[in-house]
């Protein structure tokens, strides 16, 4: 098979919510950019695969299952493109699954993997700075205890330097929480906040931890501090600037050397 026939396996965490529509929109973008390649989807979160199964939504395939299927169909090589935001736990599980595959696997890295990725994200976020000085955009990411937490730390530092602290990032786990973000907003005399998930999709974490009307959610904590809060259920996977970074990573993977952990 020539290089143009290499299949592309897109690996996302997955979601058991209607936010899966984001994946369908991203799929359209990737098929437009890589029309000669078969596009396959796989899902790396065991918890989400179990939840979808329990809800009667069928069986979401693992990266290993998709690669085995491609091998059974006669392919010898595949691109496995991570749709994770950082090189965290699920990404590393994906790498081991790819290493065990009978295929030669070219690996596509997560969103924030190169200096160029951070620069592109900063350029995009700069276009989102609210015009009103009393308004701010607060992104809320998942966070991680994995050593890749430092990716979030670097992103927060870059945002602080580039975005006038009017576009901020908080984390559900292992990072700046609502209280720390409120201190920054109050110091800047911000009165109104838009909350968005810094996640590929606005799934369960958005509904439960960010936007839900309950004690401890980001929305409630910011409102308790006197801010007017407007949640927006739009994951970053809907953003053309983010899609473009993943397209660049796929293009790089198509010409990269196959993964070798021996």
XYZ file of N, CA and C in Angstrom:
786
model
N 0.838 -1.189 0.000
C 0.000 0.000 0.000
C 0.876 1.244 0.000
N 0.510 2.267 -0.778
C 1.288 3.484 -0.767
C 0.899 4.342 0.423
N 1.684 5.432 0.660
C 1.492 6.237 1.863
C 0.115 6.876 1.918
N -0.458 7.170 0.774
C -1.763 7.841 0.781
C -2.865 6.907 1.258
N -2.618 5.633 1.277
C -3.655 4.681 1.701
C -3.586 4.365 3.195
N -2.619 4.952 3.915
C -2.491 4.662 5.353
C -3.758 5.112 6.072
N -4.424 4.231 6.811
C -5.610 4.651 7.555
C -5.227 5.521 8.741
N -6.158 6.379 9.157
C -5.953 7.293 10.281
C -6.930 6.916 11.385
N -6.389 6.546 12.540
C -7.214 6.190 13.697
C -7.213 7.379 14.653
N -8.373 7.975 14.848
C -8.520 9.113 15.746
C -8.935 8.589 17.116
N -8.168 8.928 18.137
C -8.414 8.400 19.485
C -8.828 9.538 20.409
N -10.086 9.512 20.848
C -10.617 10.494 21.788
C -10.978 9.801 23.091
N -11.137 10.576 24.150
C -11.563 9.988 25.423
C -12.936 9.366 25.290
N -13.837 10.072 24.593
C -15.209 9.609 24.450
C -16.144 10.398 25.343
N -17.438 10.278 25.101
C -18.453 10.906 25.941
C -19.737 10.101 25.833
N -20.483 10.082 26.928
C -21.778 9.406 26.938
C -22.911 10.413 26.828
N -22.599 11.636 26.399
C -23.587 12.711 26.314
C -23.794 13.130 24.865
N -24.717 14.076 24.682
C -24.987 14.601 23.343
C -23.801 15.370 22.779
N -22.783 15.624 23.601
C -21.591 16.323 23.126
C -20.824 15.520 22.087
N -21.205 14.264 21.883
C -20.567 13.462 20.832
C -20.752 14.100 19.453
N -21.683 15.038 19.338
C -21.866 15.758 18.079
C -20.569 16.471 17.679
N -19.781 16.880 18.670
C -18.490 17.509 18.378
C -17.604 16.563 17.577
N -17.600 15.279 17.937
C -16.788 14.305 17.200
C -17.241 14.215 15.745
N -18.546 14.260 15.530
C -19.049 14.178 14.152
C -18.601 15.388 13.330
N -18.596 16.550 13.953
C -18.150 17.744 13.231
C -16.653 17.694 12.953
N -15.885 17.198 13.902
C -14.455 17.055 13.674
C -14.184 16.022 12.591
N -14.958 14.962 12.577
C -14.804 13.921 11.566
C -14.957 14.506 10.164
N -15.929 15.397 9.998
C -16.137 16.039 8.700
C -14.910 16.841 8.286
N -14.306 17.546 9.242
C -13.109 18.347 8.954
C -11.951 17.443 8.540
N -11.716 16.374 9.276
C -10.585 15.499 8.977
C -10.769 14.783 7.631
N -11.993 14.386 7.328
C -12.232 13.721 6.037
C -12.017 14.694 4.884
N -12.331 15.956 5.105
C -12.103 16.948 4.052
C -10.614 17.152 3.805
N -9.814 17.122 4.867
C -8.371 17.344 4.729
C -7.624 16.095 4.234
N -8.164 14.910 4.529
C -7.461 13.665 4.177
C -8.401 12.726 3.412
N -8.846 13.153 2.228
C -9.861 12.378 1.496
C -9.378 11.015 1.011
N -8.065 10.826 0.876
C -7.549 9.552 0.372
C -7.380 8.506 1.468
N -7.601 8.898 2.714
C -7.330 8.008 3.844
C -8.622 7.568 4.523
N -8.655 6.309 4.897
C -9.769 5.834 5.707
C -9.637 6.424 7.115
N -10.743 6.963 7.636
C -10.776 7.552 8.973
C -11.539 6.617 9.909
N -10.897 6.229 11.009
C -11.535 5.370 12.017
C -11.480 6.077 13.369
N -12.453 5.777 14.223
C -12.489 6.365 15.564
C -12.324 5.287 16.623
N -11.602 5.642 17.685
C -11.448 4.767 18.849
C -11.539 5.637 20.098
N -11.837 5.000 21.241
C -12.113 5.752 22.469
C -11.298 5.171 23.613
N -10.580 6.061 24.310
C -9.568 5.609 25.255
C -10.052 5.493 26.699
N -11.205 6.084 27.029
C -11.667 6.050 28.419
C -12.505 4.801 28.687
N -11.998 3.943 29.569
C -12.736 2.723 29.923
C -14.060 3.077 30.593
N -14.058 4.087 31.463
C -15.281 4.471 32.175
C -16.352 4.933 31.199
N -15.976 5.691 30.205
C -16.957 6.188 29.240
C -17.450 5.057 28.350
N -16.565 4.154 27.953
C -17.031 3.016 27.151
C -18.060 2.195 27.930
N -17.823 1.999 29.226
C -18.763 1.243 30.060
C -20.086 1.991 30.195
N -20.020 3.315 30.356
C -21.232 4.120 30.511
C -22.076 4.092 29.246
N -21.431 4.222 28.096
C -22.167 4.174 26.830
C -22.836 2.816 26.655
N -22.110 1.746 26.993
C -22.673 0.392 26.906
C -23.881 0.250 27.828
N -23.770 0.756 29.057
C -24.861 0.647 30.024
C -26.092 1.446 29.595
N -25.876 2.503 28.850
C -26.983 3.326 28.368
C -27.593 2.782 27.081
N -27.103 1.649 26.623
C -27.617 1.055 25.394
C -27.105 1.704 24.131
N -25.949 2.371 24.259
C -25.404 3.081 23.102
C -24.451 2.266 22.262
N -24.382 0.960 22.524
C -23.505 0.111 21.727
C -22.105 0.044 22.288
N -21.203 -0.486 21.491
C -19.835 -0.738 21.934
C -18.890 0.243 21.259
N -18.274 1.119 22.063
C -17.233 1.991 21.533
C -15.932 1.206 21.455
N -15.268 1.281 20.317
C -14.067 0.481 20.117
C -12.849 1.101 20.801
N -12.006 0.242 21.337
C -10.731 0.668 21.899
C -9.729 0.867 20.760
N -8.634 1.599 21.007
C -7.589 1.700 19.984
C -7.066 0.334 19.550
N -6.886 -0.583 20.508
C -6.372 -1.914 20.164
C -7.325 -2.654 19.244
N -8.642 -2.542 19.514
C -9.627 -3.239 18.687
C -9.631 -2.699 17.264
N -9.521 -1.374 17.116
C -9.515 -0.782 15.773
C -8.263 -1.208 15.011
N -7.118 -1.212 15.678
C -5.881 -1.617 15.013
C -5.906 -3.093 14.626
N -6.470 -3.936 15.486
C -6.599 -5.357 15.156
C -7.491 -5.544 13.931
N -8.562 -4.766 13.865
C -9.481 -4.855 12.720
C -8.773 -4.440 11.426
N -7.993 -3.374 11.494
C -7.261 -2.931 10.303
C -6.250 -3.980 9.861
N -5.579 -4.610 10.818
C -4.616 -5.664 10.486
C -5.316 -6.848 9.828
N -6.501 -7.208 10.352
C -7.259 -8.325 9.782
C -7.710 -8.028 8.359
N -7.839 -6.756 8.033
C -8.252 -6.351 6.682
C -7.080 -6.155 5.746
N -5.882 -6.464 6.222
C -4.730 -6.465 5.335
C -3.837 -5.246 5.384
N -4.154 -4.288 6.230
C -3.273 -3.131 6.360
C -2.000 -3.520 7.109
N -0.923 -2.828 6.802
C 0.348 -3.054 7.479
C 0.794 -1.850 8.300
N 0.135 -0.722 8.103
C 0.570 0.506 8.754
C -0.656 1.366 9.048
N -0.569 2.191 10.100
C -1.663 3.110 10.423
C -1.099 4.315 11.159
N -1.774 5.436 11.028
C -1.536 6.589 11.884
C -2.515 6.493 13.050
N -2.009 6.626 14.254
C -2.867 6.710 15.436
C -2.726 8.128 15.976
N -3.776 8.923 15.800
C -3.734 10.331 16.174
C -4.490 10.558 17.478
N -3.784 11.005 18.487
C -4.392 11.365 19.761
C -5.219 12.632 19.603
N -6.447 12.593 20.116
C -7.269 13.802 20.222
C -7.363 14.259 21.675
N -6.380 13.855 22.476
C -6.282 14.351 23.840
C -5.629 15.732 23.810
N -5.809 16.483 24.885
C -5.224 17.818 24.924
C -3.778 17.799 25.407
N -3.436 16.837 26.273
C -2.084 16.736 26.808
C -1.623 15.277 26.756
N -0.336 15.077 26.982
C 0.231 13.720 26.975
C 0.048 13.068 28.345
N -1.192 12.850 28.741
C -1.507 12.325 30.057
C -1.699 10.826 30.079
N -2.445 10.352 31.069
C -2.594 8.918 31.297
C -3.206 8.203 30.101
N -4.311 8.725 29.570
C -4.971 8.041 28.457
C -4.095 8.029 27.211
N -3.339 9.107 27.008
C -2.424 9.125 25.870
C -1.377 8.020 26.005
N -0.819 7.848 27.194
C 0.202 6.823 27.378
C -0.376 5.410 27.257
N -1.593 5.203 27.705
C -2.253 3.913 27.479
C -2.432 3.657 25.980
N -2.760 4.713 25.251
C -2.919 4.602 23.802
C -1.600 4.213 23.145
N -0.504 4.806 23.624
C 0.814 4.502 23.053
C 1.157 3.028 23.250
N 0.884 2.489 24.440
C 1.189 1.078 24.691
C 0.322 0.166 23.839
N -0.947 0.549 23.643
C -1.808 -0.241 22.765
C -1.263 -0.234 21.346
N -0.784 0.928 20.896
C -0.224 1.024 19.549
C 1.057 0.198 19.430
N 1.857 0.190 20.496
C 3.118 -0.558 20.460
C 2.894 -2.057 20.365
N 1.775 -2.523 20.907
C 1.469 -3.955 20.877
C 0.771 -4.380 19.586
N 0.419 -3.421 18.755
C -0.315 -3.727 17.529
C 0.562 -4.469 16.523
N -0.037 -5.339 15.708
C 0.732 -5.983 14.634
C 1.081 -5.016 13.502
N 0.469 -3.822 13.521
C 0.747 -2.825 12.486
C 1.957 -1.974 12.853
N 2.589 -1.415 11.835
C 3.548 -0.337 12.046
C 2.729 0.929 12.281
N 2.914 1.562 13.426
C 2.074 2.687 13.825
C 2.872 3.986 13.821
N 2.375 4.972 13.086
C 2.896 6.338 13.139
C 2.047 7.096 14.151
N 2.694 7.732 15.111
C 1.979 8.333 16.230
C 1.766 9.828 16.020
N 0.492 10.271 16.187
C 0.145 11.692 16.150
C -0.047 12.200 17.566
N 0.626 13.295 17.920
C 0.675 13.769 19.296
C -0.547 14.598 19.687
N -0.783 14.729 21.007
C -1.921 15.524 21.500
C -1.818 17.005 21.126
N -2.852 17.743 21.492
C -2.976 19.147 21.101
C -1.761 19.975 21.505
N -1.367 19.884 22.777
C -0.295 20.723 23.305
C 0.984 19.899 23.447
N 1.708 19.790 22.359
C 2.911 18.951 22.329
C 4.163 19.683 21.871
N 4.008 20.771 21.121
C 5.144 21.499 20.561
C 5.031 22.983 20.920
N 6.138 23.711 20.948
C 6.061 25.169 21.164
C 5.096 25.848 20.197
N 5.083 25.381 18.947
C 4.185 25.960 17.951
C 2.726 25.803 18.358
N 2.392 24.694 19.012
C 1.013 24.467 19.449
C 0.593 25.516 20.472
N 1.473 25.781 21.438
C 1.162 26.789 22.459
C 1.002 28.167 21.828
N 1.869 28.490 20.876
C 1.779 29.790 20.207
C 0.466 29.929 19.452
N 0.059 28.866 18.765
C -1.199 28.919 18.018
C -2.391 29.052 18.950
N -2.349 28.355 20.087
C -3.439 28.467 21.052
C -3.497 29.876 21.624
N -2.347 30.483 21.903
C -2.321 31.862 22.401
C -2.892 32.827 21.369
N -2.523 32.653 20.099
C -3.037 33.527 19.042
C -4.557 33.419 18.953
N -5.056 32.188 19.060
C -6.504 31.981 18.993
C -7.190 32.600 20.218
N -6.661 32.342 21.411
C -7.291 32.869 22.622
C -7.258 34.394 22.669
N -6.249 35.001 22.042
C -6.174 36.460 22.011
C -7.379 37.057 21.291
N -7.952 36.312 20.359
C -9.139 36.799 19.643
C -10.396 36.692 20.500
N -10.304 36.035 21.647
C -11.468 35.811 22.506
C -11.516 36.750 23.701
N -10.529 37.638 23.841
C -10.526 38.572 24.968
C -11.762 39.458 24.872
N -12.614 39.477 25.891
C -13.825 40.313 25.833
C -13.478 41.791 25.669
N -14.299 42.509 24.919
C -14.048 43.935 24.703
C -14.315 44.751 25.956
N -15.308 44.350 26.723
C -15.650 45.044 27.958
C -14.639 44.675 29.041
N -14.000 45.666 29.647
C -12.964 45.423 30.649
C -13.496 44.735 31.889
N -14.809 44.723 32.092
C -15.387 44.077 33.268
C -15.869 42.656 32.977
N -15.518 42.156 31.809
C -15.883 40.791 31.431
C -14.620 39.948 31.272
N -14.775 38.638 31.522
C -13.653 37.708 31.344
C -14.178 36.376 30.835
N -13.287 35.660 30.178
C -13.567 34.291 29.741
C -12.752 33.358 30.613
N -13.423 32.418 31.274
C -12.742 31.447 32.118
C -12.915 30.058 31.519
N -11.801 29.454 31.135
C -11.787 28.067 30.698
C -11.593 27.171 31.921
N -12.264 26.033 31.923
C -12.066 25.065 33.000
C -11.639 23.741 32.376
N -10.419 23.311 32.683
C -9.892 22.057 32.163
C -10.051 20.927 33.167
N -9.740 19.727 32.726
C -9.890 18.546 33.574
C -8.840 18.524 34.676
N -7.584 18.751 34.306
C -6.491 18.617 35.259
C -6.059 17.168 35.386
N -4.883 16.948 35.963
C -4.363 15.587 36.090
C -3.296 15.525 37.172
N -3.184 14.353 37.795
C -2.088 14.097 38.727
C -0.899 13.454 38.007
N -1.067 13.134 36.729
C 0.001 12.597 35.896
C 1.111 13.653 35.765
N 2.367 13.237 35.581
C 3.440 14.234 35.424
C 3.193 15.265 34.325
N 2.294 14.964 33.407
C 1.978 15.930 32.351
C 1.190 17.132 32.864
N 0.924 17.212 34.199
C 0.278 18.398 34.766
C 1.043 19.664 34.392
N 2.323 19.543 34.168
C 3.140 20.712 33.874
C 2.716 21.375 32.558
N 2.044 20.625 31.683
C 1.527 21.224 30.447
C 0.506 22.298 30.778
N -0.408 21.987 31.699
C -1.380 22.989 32.137
C -0.676 24.177 32.781
N 0.342 23.899 33.577
C 1.062 24.974 34.257
C 1.697 25.922 33.245
N 2.305 25.354 32.219
C 2.906 26.189 31.181
C 1.835 26.996 30.460
N 0.709 26.363 30.160
C -0.364 27.074 29.466
C -0.878 28.234 30.308
N -1.063 28.007 31.604
C -1.530 29.071 32.505
C -0.539 30.236 32.518
N 0.762 29.930 32.546
C 1.775 30.980 32.543
C 1.749 31.769 31.236
N 1.602 31.057 30.123
C 1.537 31.740 28.817
C 0.293 32.622 28.733
N -0.821 32.132 29.253
C -2.054 32.927 29.237
C -1.909 34.180 30.093
N -1.265 34.037 31.238
C -1.070 35.183 32.126
C -0.220 36.255 31.436
N 0.793 35.814 30.688
C 1.699 36.756 30.033
C 1.081 37.409 28.800
N 0.207 36.673 28.108
C -0.263 37.126 26.795
C -1.680 37.699 26.775
N -2.502 37.355 27.760
C -3.942 37.607 27.617
C -4.511 38.548 28.674
N -3.672 39.328 29.320
C -4.107 40.391 30.222
C -4.949 39.872 31.401
N -4.854 38.589 31.698
C -5.642 37.946 32.749
C -7.140 38.195 32.575
N -7.545 38.321 31.312
C -8.970 38.441 30.977
C -9.471 37.157 30.337
N -8.553 36.282 29.996
C -8.858 34.916 29.594
C -8.032 34.026 30.514
N -8.705 33.220 31.334
C -8.040 32.455 32.387
C -8.328 30.971 32.231
N -7.489 30.165 32.872
C -7.693 28.715 32.895
C -7.698 28.239 34.337
N -8.778 27.552 34.734
C -8.835 26.842 35.996
C -8.933 25.355 35.717
N -8.778 24.546 36.750
C -8.776 23.099 36.579
C -9.678 22.445 37.615
N -10.337 21.372 37.219
C -11.166 20.611 38.151
C -10.289 19.861 39.142
N -9.156 19.328 38.652
C -8.231 18.582 39.501
C -6.837 19.195 39.436
N -6.145 19.182 40.559
C -4.709 19.466 40.608
C -4.321 20.784 39.946
N -5.049 21.845 40.244
C -4.689 23.120 39.651
C -5.509 24.244 40.237
N -5.476 25.422 39.630
C -6.234 26.556 40.157
C -7.733 26.238 40.194
N -8.326 26.353 41.378
C -9.753 26.132 41.542
C -10.524 27.432 41.480
N -11.841 27.385 41.729
C -12.663 28.595 41.646
C -12.175 29.722 42.555
N -11.754 29.377 43.783
C -11.305 30.415 44.712
C -10.120 31.201 44.187
N -9.136 30.502 43.602
C -7.961 31.187 43.070
C -8.316 32.052 41.867
N -9.210 31.546 41.023
C -9.622 32.313 39.848
C -10.420 33.541 40.280
N -11.274 33.403 41.266
C -12.061 34.533 41.762
C -11.151 35.652 42.248
N -10.079 35.321 42.931
C -9.157 36.344 43.419
C -8.592 37.178 42.274
N -8.242 36.500 41.177
C -7.708 37.216 40.010
C -8.779 38.099 39.396
N -9.996 37.561 39.256
C -11.087 38.314 38.642
C -11.458 39.538 39.476
N -11.503 39.364 40.794
C -11.860 40.480 41.672
C -10.802 41.581 41.596
N -9.537 41.179 41.563
C -8.455 42.155 41.476
C -8.542 42.964 40.188
N -9.030 42.328 39.117
C -9.171 43.004 37.826
C -10.514 43.714 37.687
N -11.323 43.707 38.766
C -12.642 44.347 38.764
C -13.574 43.766 37.700
N -13.435 42.463 37.471
C -14.337 41.773 36.536
C -15.676 41.521 37.214
N -16.769 41.710 36.479
C -18.107 41.511 37.028
C -18.858 40.352 36.359
N -18.534 40.097 35.081
C -19.253 39.077 34.318
C -18.268 38.066 33.739
N -18.650 36.810 33.771
C -17.755 35.734 33.349
C -18.484 34.770 32.419
N -17.808 34.404 31.326
C -18.253 33.301 30.490
C -17.430 32.082 30.867
N -18.103 30.982 31.144
C -17.438 29.726 31.518
C -17.487 28.767 30.343
N -16.319 28.241 29.948
C -16.278 27.234 28.891
C -15.368 26.093 29.319
N -15.634 24.890 28.831
C -14.759 23.763 29.163
C -13.520 23.743 28.280
N -12.332 23.712 28.905
C -11.117 23.507 28.125
C -10.933 21.999 27.985
N -11.848 21.428 27.227
C -11.900 19.995 26.955
C -12.373 19.854 25.513
N -12.100 18.718 24.912
C -12.467 18.557 23.512
C -13.967 18.706 23.331
N -14.750 18.143 24.255
C -16.215 18.221 24.170
C -16.775 18.752 25.486
N -17.958 19.340 25.417
C -18.654 19.806 26.623
C -19.545 18.673 27.115
N -18.920 17.683 27.731
C -19.625 16.476 28.146
C -20.019 16.494 29.614
N -19.841 15.350 30.268
C -20.314 15.181 31.643
C -19.637 16.145 32.610
N -18.343 16.387 32.441
C -17.659 17.309 33.356
C -18.234 18.715 33.245
N -18.590 19.119 32.027
C -19.189 20.447 31.879
C -20.529 20.503 32.607
N -21.356 19.486 32.392
C -22.672 19.483 33.005
C -22.647 19.366 34.514
N -21.700 18.598 35.052
C -21.701 18.309 36.480
C -20.771 19.216 37.286
N -19.559 19.439 36.793
C -18.561 20.155 37.579
C -18.453 21.637 37.249
N -18.876 22.022 36.069
C -18.701 23.409 35.635
C -20.011 24.191 35.685
N -21.047 23.715 35.010
C -22.252 24.514 34.808
C -23.440 24.136 35.684
N -23.337 23.064 36.446
C -24.485 22.591 37.209
C -24.837 23.538 38.359
N -26.147 23.665 38.605
C -26.623 24.486 39.721
C -26.547 23.665 41.006
N -25.342 23.560 41.551
C -25.162 22.827 42.805
C -23.932 23.336 43.524
N -23.900 23.117 44.823
C -22.769 23.550 45.619
C -21.481 22.897 45.127
N -20.451 23.687 44.984
C -19.158 23.172 44.562
C -18.881 23.285 43.088
N -19.907 23.520 42.257
C -19.653 23.669 40.824
C -18.983 25.020 40.567
N -18.312 25.128 39.452
C -17.656 26.393 39.116
C -18.674 27.517 39.005
N -19.789 27.264 38.373
C -20.807 28.308 38.212
C -21.277 28.817 39.567
N -21.611 27.901 40.459
C -22.110 28.291 41.770
C -21.056 29.022 42.583
N -19.820 28.535 42.540
C -18.750 29.172 43.312
C -18.484 30.599 42.834
N -18.503 30.811 41.527
C -18.267 32.158 41.007
C -19.450 33.077 41.290
N -20.654 32.526 41.208
C -21.832 33.339 41.530
C -21.863 33.712 43.009
N -21.481 32.799 43.871
C -21.421 33.083 45.306
C -20.454 34.228 45.600
N -19.427 34.357 44.768
C -18.452 35.442 44.922
C -18.954 36.755 44.333
N -20.188 36.762 43.819
C -20.784 38.000 43.319
C -20.656 38.233 41.832
N -20.182 37.238 41.080
C -20.020 37.380 39.638
C -21.268 36.916 38.893
N -21.523 37.525 37.768
C -22.583 37.074 36.869
C -21.952 36.074 35.907
N -22.487 34.865 35.881
C -21.821 33.768 35.166
C -22.712 33.223 34.056
N -22.141 33.072 32.863
C -22.856 32.506 31.718
C -22.068 31.323 31.178
N -22.478 30.074 31.464
C -21.791 28.900 30.909
C -22.084 28.752 29.417
N -21.073 28.302 28.668
C -21.252 27.999 27.242
C -20.815 26.562 26.995
N -21.732 25.760 26.527
C -21.474 24.332 26.315
C -20.806 24.093 24.971
N -19.573 24.591 24.824
C -18.832 24.436 23.574
C -17.415 23.987 23.905
N -17.108 22.730 23.588
C -15.751 22.234 23.774
C -14.813 22.801 22.724
N -13.519 22.699 22.969
C -12.549 23.287 22.043
C -12.493 22.528 20.716
N -13.019 21.301 20.687
C -13.030 20.546 19.442
C -13.855 21.186 18.345
N -14.715 22.131 18.707
C -15.531 22.844 17.716
C -14.782 24.005 17.076
N -13.638 24.359 17.630
C -12.922 25.552 17.180
C -12.009 25.241 15.987
N -12.160 25.980 14.874
C -11.291 25.749 13.708
C -9.806 25.844 14.043
N -9.415 26.738 14.955
C -7.995 26.870 15.300
C -7.464 25.603 15.966
N -8.289 24.958 16.772
C -7.887 23.721 17.436
C -7.870 22.574 16.427
N -8.871 22.508 15.578
C -8.903 21.486 14.542
C -7.677 21.580 13.646
N -7.241 22.814 13.365
C -6.076 23.012 12.488
C -4.802 22.446 13.119
N -4.676 22.554 14.445
C -3.500 21.983 15.108
C -3.504 20.469 14.967
N -4.652 19.842 15.165
C -4.730 18.389 15.008
C -4.449 17.979 13.559
N -4.933 18.759 12.602
C -4.641 18.456 11.194
C -3.133 18.488 10.962
N -2.461 19.465 11.525
C -1.002 19.557 11.384
C -0.315 18.352 12.003
N -0.815 17.893 13.150
C -0.218 16.726 13.796
C -0.440 15.454 12.970
N -1.601 15.350 12.345
C -1.851 14.193 11.472
C -0.903 14.222 10.278
N -0.753 15.385 9.678
C 0.146 15.504 8.530
C 1.572 15.122 8.916
N 2.004 15.522 10.093
C 3.348 15.156 10.558
C 3.452 13.656 10.789
N 2.385 13.069 11.343
C 2.415 11.621 11.622
C 2.463 10.804 10.354
N 1.839 11.283 9.294
C 1.815 10.525 8.033
C 3.213 10.358 7.442
N 4.113 11.261 7.796
C 5.467 11.190 7.237
C 6.499 10.792 8.312
N 6.027 10.507 9.534
C 6.937 10.159 10.614
C 7.370 8.706 10.525
N 8.382 8.346 11.312
C 8.784 6.943 11.405
C 7.824 6.216 12.331
N 7.538 4.946 12.055
C 6.644 4.189 12.933
C 7.175 4.102 14.355
N 6.250 3.969 15.289
C 6.571 3.821 16.701
C 7.417 2.585 16.950
N 8.461 2.743 17.762
C 9.315 1.604 18.099
C 9.723 1.709 19.555
N 9.142 0.861 20.414
C 9.455 0.855 21.840
C 10.313 -0.350 22.228
N 10.884 -1.028 21.246
C 11.708 -2.214 21.548
C 13.086 -1.793 22.020
